């Protein structure tokens, strides 16, 4: 085969060059190959040294990234000469089995760019504070001598107070000493507690799973002093409210390794390659197993590339597609043909067979309440038994008689329910439908529909019903068929003629007009989905995310999709069910983290606040609502929201004890106890009496009164004002009191609150102190009064978990915190010490009246039977703490001992134990082991004397691991033993064999460690299987934490009914033109300027994790180098915009300036401004206001959905980050126009 | 190296880890040894694939000899001081940074501080108008993408399909060609291909900064460090390879799509293979010089040439050989450049069944999924221009294999009887299809590298 270089047919160039090259051979020491194309070298490799040097390093340290992405990826951090050089992924995750892909190498480009921050010019190296404030403080302190007196002096002077508030965000930060910074911070806290009460102090720090110690360190300080931690999951609108509604669970989802088990995979509003980058390979690889992959997305999203089919549903219309798919599945798999696997499943695990009372309305009927055992007792003129109001009823197929099956919530908190809280049906076969039963008749049923542009109307359908005592009843299943428009013989009402009937909800043809997805496609996908579930035993999965969750009506969209999964028996199966991925990070060692973060070892209960209501109230967004609360109500509503403003709804929810609200009352909770003790009455009675007499008011009923403002806010591990603050400009104006681009007008007089006080002047500048900690400059640090320099994720010890994989692993410092940076743990320890020192003089020991909402997974969830609205202030009901209103408790706060308490594990762990999801265990052994391992505090006279020390971050991490079932097999087994007593079925085998397993902090530093199956979660990992939620419920017959103990299609609460959402339903995006007088979609302004009104969406970015990395030079170099807006060529042409032109987006909430990216992957009529592009990088002044352009959330604002405020009713009860109004932001629209291409900064 | 584009999620982790490890230093700000391009798109540097403009790689003379397209080496010697075929910094992108310090240092004013962009070349404020990855995910739309040199080559019909939107990602490193035109272009003899492992390197001591390698490389994967005045390029992470570690880009690839392996080839056959007349035959010609590591004669010859036993067994385990030659699912990038590139690609299978059904196929029948390969969303013609000098047949064959694997494995997944006719239909056995499935889907670390 060899041919010579001089061969005529092959060869190089010609003779002359050959000659020259041959000559060249004599000038090189190397040997030239025959073809003269290669130069061979022998011996040393002098020229290679450079790269060999560059590669060399001194050590590699395992750490991870504490960012809100759910990645929890283990990384190798390379260090040379004490300098962090770069990072690459660890690949040593324990194997998931021989026939599956592995988790290695988890990571993404953002994480790979992290080390850039370590030495970047935006690194916060020292403590900073606003110069004007520092001058005031120094002056006052020099004059008065005492830091607290100095701070109080400034706060008492409106002129000085406004002066530093108005300077917020406008530069002028100066470097100060740590001691001075901490003294100011401590003084501000002491002042606020002393003057207004501890519930005027708040902390914001999200997602503990991404760095548990850092979160717990700060939250512990806030909670121990009596401050409120504000929630994040609901505030981020990442909480799918459908999850508590349907499952009674905050969110529990499969690890990404379980996607591999699916055989039908729908990605619905979840752009997996971008938002679950390290997990995306499972989706790509599952296709090779023959898994069919569907993408539902309005644009040609990154994941569409992998999809067998793409359903480009119009933004916000996904619920219509879900309902139509449900229509097909109900018709083809429940009516035309019965699939035993499906009907058996829904009988046992869902509320479909449960009986519902029909209520007469206008000659027809509407769905009423679940029939309960108390109803049966009443029919028989019996006294109701224990918990009977909470026991739901089915009809037995065999006998036709009503039966009260085990497992409903009436068995959960009662003596008589012990051993009976389970899903074991024994011989009972619950009847699904009353159709064609001899004793049933068809009656007309009224149902609301919301899809018509003219407004909601009423559907007339029919259900089979029978008498049960006096009442007419039907089943949830029959209601579902009526709702979905699945006709059956002999029923009254108007029904669609078939799939092609576009006039009646919820047919495939009906949805086509709304979503643009072809009717035939929708029907076929639904059929395939169900067929696959039937053939595979429930292995159809829906990966769902922010694209469909973060809408005002995201919960209804979710319920329409969850219905598909429940009907086809996919929930609680490996490879099947829902896979909700947005912000859902799972803090696997939940109990240990919660105990420490909430300070439960020292005092209970903690103050936990629903974030959305907090910001809605305190940023005065409520003053700009354009509509009343009943604007969104069902045409069949009974008037619960009439004449109410949403602020009234928030206040009513608080009054009825449903949701928490802080500040609590219009008076200091410390003073309330003092008053009661002075008067010699019980403080709780004092409060009730004062409320009843009207001498005491709720703070949320007059939120603009100065005594009801939040006063001190600490933000860490977060960028509230550059990222999550829906209504950013409202925050700036009202909470902070600085300049804003806000353009909205306030609520007109006729739509103002009924109950909540409207003050003529909206306050500006509520906060005394905004404190933040970060390692980089963000919008939040720029707006803060004091900024503390934080250690990065490569400079501290901590723990990380996620629900995307089953491992727990560590942060480990590659270098010590450089310059004057400190870990969050050390920072809060320092603040606590300074605080305690000042508190000894100014506060001492006080008693704090803590008010808390009726809580899920506690007896509080069975406080208000029937799901009724009974407001003690308006209705005939007494304010009874813990029943018709908040629970009240008196907590002693030894303010001088806060630092010592923080640094030790308190005694309540031993005496009261730890409680998670109503499972209480006493980790006494663990407490003594921690004491032996980490030592005890030696502080004679202090309450902390002799308690196990938590004085380092490693000790705190060790305590988290020791106190949780997921990381301590003894506690997991113990927990299951406690739970099985209530359930009455064996459960401890799930953790059996793991009793001896203890995951220690060094274990997590050595390698990611798989966690242990624990009652803290709903899935089983026993035997090394992949985690899927609710497998314990399905396999062990352990109930869901809901009213019926089953998964719910039907929600019978008064407020659900008034909003028309008792059943899955389609609700379109909010009409911002109707609600806020915004221009209509597609409109120009008509002023001659070329502009266009478009839907404004803020999906997650490829180049950042929220605001993190959006300022990172590597990410900016790989993208467009600054803020952008994606738009379709058609929209761009209409407003004369070319790619990379500067554009300005304006609506009532604010102004955004950025550059256009024109791309045909975008649908017309919708623009994307990716989350979270803040104002720190390349944002010019706006044409509209002449001020700095806003962040992506400058165009959004909070819209509170009343049903999210329901409480005190089974699964619809408050728990922190479990239930609360979402900070949804996707229904917004904006005007976009090309602006002057000359920009100034 | 083989990259399975079907699994590429376009995340650019490879680019970032590579840049952090190798080129985040003065003079190489604009340099990405590894980059990822969205196709269709212009690429990095812009339109580098347009060899009528950049004249990279080799061309075949009428006499059948290979000549550097940029001019014979003699001409190169004479034009050494002016090189019009050298991409300018604007063709890559003008690197920049920001006034980050302002965020910390800004004095009290009436506006919030902001970090403005500033050129890393001139130090002046700038409006950013191109970046390392400007047209990522079809950014810029039809206007920018119209300049994609590949799109220009293909038929109007395919261009119409383009209106329906398709995209995929193309990660690129140096091809470490068997017949490297960069090496041949270097007047200083500073570039060399290591005989033991084929890595193409620039000797930093000998490089005189002529930059002929930059213009000679048709993939534009040699860069000029404007600080040191020397050429630099992907080193295939030889300091890692030498100690048994995969390259940074491979190990950090989150899509798990990169395979590294050893291939024995017939060095004496290289020139002939690179010189076949029809560019469409270059793919087969290059396959032909890859030697079967299980062939006793090859093993014997290798031992004779002093190749160590562990290298021979590495060649026998090589996933690259399996994917390129056994399963024939990997294809070379632009074989028509005649450089014999050694980074091969499995083309992306991009269904979206809407289109398949429109062709009259029943998408519900898994058996028909690969009956409609020609109707996949990404036009085969486009892929063929990338991988097979325009010949759609090899691309079609690869996609059929991938589709067959999916259909076959679906039966396994659902516990049905398997259908041997599926692998048979694409020239494979059940065993080989299953083995390929394991390599592509399970893809354990030790099987990838």
Tab-separated table of C-alpha atoms in Angstrom, chain A residues 194-361:
chain	number	residue	atom	x	y	z
A	194	UNK	CA	-37.067	46.872	71.843
A	195	UNK	CA	-39.195	49.445	70.043
A	196	UNK	CA	-41.563	47.370	67.906
A	197	UNK	CA	-41.091	43.738	68.809
A	198	UNK	CA	-39.087	40.822	67.439
A	199	UNK	CA	-41.672	39.974	64.782
A	200	UNK	CA	-40.561	43.144	62.986
A	201	UNK	CA	-37.282	41.437	62.176
A	202	UNK	CA	-37.101	39.134	59.175
A	203	UNK	CA	-34.668	36.931	57.353
A	204	UNK	CA	-34.668	35.748	53.774
A	205	UNK	CA	-32.520	32.846	52.657
A	206	UNK	CA	-33.851	30.189	50.336
A	207	UNK	CA	-33.357	26.517	49.576
A	208	UNK	CA	-31.533	25.061	52.574
A	209	UNK	CA	-30.539	21.966	50.576
A	210	UNK	CA	-28.000	23.992	48.631
A	211	UNK	CA	-25.961	24.695	51.790
A	212	UNK	CA	-27.696	23.604	54.945
A	213	UNK	CA	-25.246	24.943	57.485
A	214	UNK	CA	-25.114	28.389	55.934
A	215	UNK	CA	-28.873	28.523	55.843
A	216	UNK	CA	-29.333	27.151	59.335
A	217	UNK	CA	-26.723	29.433	60.875
A	218	UNK	CA	-28.637	32.562	59.909
A	219	UNK	CA	-32.147	31.217	60.262
A	220	UNK	CA	-31.253	30.017	63.750
A	221	UNK	CA	-30.236	33.515	64.753
A	222	UNK	CA	-33.400	35.053	63.312
A	223	UNK	CA	-35.657	32.444	64.944
A	224	UNK	CA	-33.952	32.527	68.334
A	225	UNK	CA	-34.437	36.283	68.634
A	226	UNK	CA	-38.099	35.889	67.575
A	227	UNK	CA	-37.800	37.151	64.036
A	228	UNK	CA	-39.660	35.677	61.081
A	229	UNK	CA	-38.116	33.645	58.310
A	230	UNK	CA	-39.985	34.292	55.107
A	231	UNK	CA	-40.718	31.379	52.824
A	232	UNK	CA	-39.164	30.961	49.396
A	233	UNK	CA	-40.676	27.991	47.600
A	234	UNK	CA	-44.139	29.527	47.296
A	235	UNK	CA	-42.639	32.997	46.914
A	236	UNK	CA	-40.570	31.786	43.963
A	237	UNK	CA	-43.764	30.292	42.473
A	238	UNK	CA	-41.785	27.087	42.291
A	239	UNK	CA	-44.214	25.504	44.731
A	240	UNK	CA	-46.812	23.696	42.672
A	241	UNK	CA	-49.794	24.448	44.869
A	242	UNK	CA	-51.447	21.485	43.207
A	243	UNK	CA	-49.073	19.288	45.190
A	244	UNK	CA	-50.435	20.138	48.625
A	245	UNK	CA	-53.911	20.251	47.104
A	246	UNK	CA	-53.716	16.845	45.446
A	247	UNK	CA	-51.087	14.928	47.411
A	248	UNK	CA	-50.967	16.705	50.760
A	249	UNK	CA	-47.250	16.905	50.209
A	250	UNK	CA	-45.020	19.897	49.625
A	251	UNK	CA	-43.437	18.285	46.576
A	252	UNK	CA	-41.852	14.918	46.236
A	253	UNK	CA	-40.437	13.856	42.926
A	254	UNK	CA	-38.311	11.153	41.328
A	255	UNK	CA	-34.551	11.453	41.086
A	256	UNK	CA	-33.447	11.924	37.506
A	257	UNK	CA	-32.106	8.364	37.425
A	258	UNK	CA	-35.728	7.264	37.506
A	259	UNK	CA	-36.431	8.896	34.129
A	260	UNK	CA	-34.531	5.916	32.820
A	261	UNK	CA	-37.320	3.687	34.135
A	262	UNK	CA	-39.974	5.505	32.138
A	263	UNK	CA	-41.149	4.240	28.798
A	264	UNK	CA	-43.093	7.374	27.903
A	265	UNK	CA	-41.644	10.728	28.871
A	266	UNK	CA	-43.371	14.064	28.446
A	267	UNK	CA	-41.392	17.252	29.100
A	268	UNK	CA	-44.078	19.806	29.777
A	269	UNK	CA	-42.906	23.373	30.319
A	270	UNK	CA	-39.540	22.073	31.477
A	271	UNK	CA	-36.526	22.800	29.308
A	272	UNK	CA	-34.433	19.971	30.672
A	273	UNK	CA	-31.087	20.636	28.939
A	274	UNK	CA	-31.049	24.198	30.276
A	275	UNK	CA	-32.606	23.876	33.703
A	276	UNK	CA	-31.532	20.314	34.580
A	277	UNK	CA	-28.280	20.300	32.679
A	278	UNK	CA	-26.534	17.549	34.657
A	279	UNK	CA	-29.626	15.354	34.489
A	280	UNK	CA	-30.490	15.832	30.830
A	281	UNK	CA	-28.422	12.847	29.753
A	282	UNK	CA	-30.942	10.518	31.399
A	283	UNK	CA	-33.586	11.835	29.030
A	284	UNK	CA	-31.284	11.551	26.014
A	285	UNK	CA	-30.266	8.049	27.020
A	286	UNK	CA	-33.730	6.798	27.943
A	287	UNK	CA	-34.654	7.316	24.286
A	288	UNK	CA	-32.182	4.578	23.429
A	289	UNK	CA	-34.225	2.214	25.570
A	290	UNK	CA	-37.146	2.969	23.326
A	291	UNK	CA	-38.743	5.565	25.523
A	292	UNK	CA	-40.854	7.951	23.522
A	293	UNK	CA	-40.169	11.588	24.318
A	294	UNK	CA	-42.624	14.462	23.937
A	295	UNK	CA	-41.885	18.174	24.359
A	296	UNK	CA	-44.602	20.677	25.148
A	297	UNK	CA	-43.248	24.189	24.780
A	298	UNK	CA	-44.349	27.371	23.030
A	299	UNK	CA	-40.925	27.928	21.473
A	300	UNK	CA	-38.509	25.553	19.806
A	301	UNK	CA	-36.861	25.018	23.182
A	302	UNK	CA	-33.543	23.250	23.642
A	303	UNK	CA	-35.252	20.025	24.625
A	304	UNK	CA	-37.323	19.941	21.431
A	305	UNK	CA	-34.227	18.687	19.686
A	306	UNK	CA	-34.647	15.407	21.547
A	307	UNK	CA	-38.383	15.055	21.150
A	308	UNK	CA	-40.219	12.565	19.021
A	309	UNK	CA	-43.062	15.015	18.993
A	310	UNK	CA	-43.318	18.689	19.767
A	311	UNK	CA	-46.606	20.146	20.926
A	312	UNK	CA	-46.167	23.914	20.634
A	313	UNK	CA	-48.970	24.970	22.954
A	314	UNK	CA	-49.476	28.706	23.213
A	315	UNK	CA	-48.054	30.167	26.447
A	316	UNK	CA	-50.305	29.621	29.435
A	317	UNK	CA	-52.777	27.351	27.653
A	318	UNK	CA	-51.327	24.022	28.770
A	319	UNK	CA	-54.255	23.359	31.049
A	320	UNK	CA	-56.511	23.167	28.011
A	321	UNK	CA	-54.286	20.505	26.498
A	322	UNK	CA	-54.248	18.640	29.811
A	323	UNK	CA	-58.016	18.750	30.105
A	324	UNK	CA	-58.492	17.488	26.539
A	325	UNK	CA	-56.074	14.638	27.152
A	326	UNK	CA	-58.037	13.812	30.293
A	327	UNK	CA	-61.216	13.833	28.226
A	328	UNK	CA	-59.715	11.243	25.876
A	329	UNK	CA	-58.395	9.040	28.668
A	330	UNK	CA	-61.664	9.102	30.598
A	331	UNK	CA	-63.636	8.265	27.490
A	332	UNK	CA	-61.424	5.569	26.075
A	333	UNK	CA	-60.076	3.927	29.211
A	334	UNK	CA	-62.910	4.362	31.708
A	335	UNK	CA	-66.149	4.581	29.749
A	336	UNK	CA	-65.778	2.857	26.389
A	337	UNK	CA	-63.449	0.268	27.867
A	338	UNK	CA	-62.526	-0.460	31.442
A	339	UNK	CA	-58.909	-1.126	32.255
A	340	UNK	CA	-58.812	-3.029	35.548
A	341	UNK	CA	-55.341	-1.750	36.362
A	342	UNK	CA	-56.647	1.811	36.116
A	343	UNK	CA	-59.975	1.379	37.877
A	344	UNK	CA	-58.479	-0.665	40.712
A	345	UNK	CA	-55.818	1.972	41.145
A	346	UNK	CA	-58.173	4.937	41.323
A	347	UNK	CA	-60.455	3.069	43.708
A	348	UNK	CA	-57.698	2.470	46.181
A	349	UNK	CA	-55.466	5.487	45.830
A	350	UNK	CA	-57.660	8.400	44.793
A	351	UNK	CA	-60.793	10.157	45.972
A	352	UNK	CA	-62.722	9.181	42.835
A	353	UNK	CA	-65.086	6.743	44.599
A	354	UNK	CA	-65.850	9.109	47.482
A	355	UNK	CA	-69.309	10.515	47.854
A	356	UNK	CA	-70.103	14.179	47.451
A	357	UNK	CA	-73.301	15.937	48.388
A	358	UNK	CA	-75.035	17.781	45.578
A	359	UNK	CA	-76.419	21.167	46.486
A	360	UNK	CA	-79.432	22.554	44.745
A	361	UNK	CA	-78.927	25.722	42.730
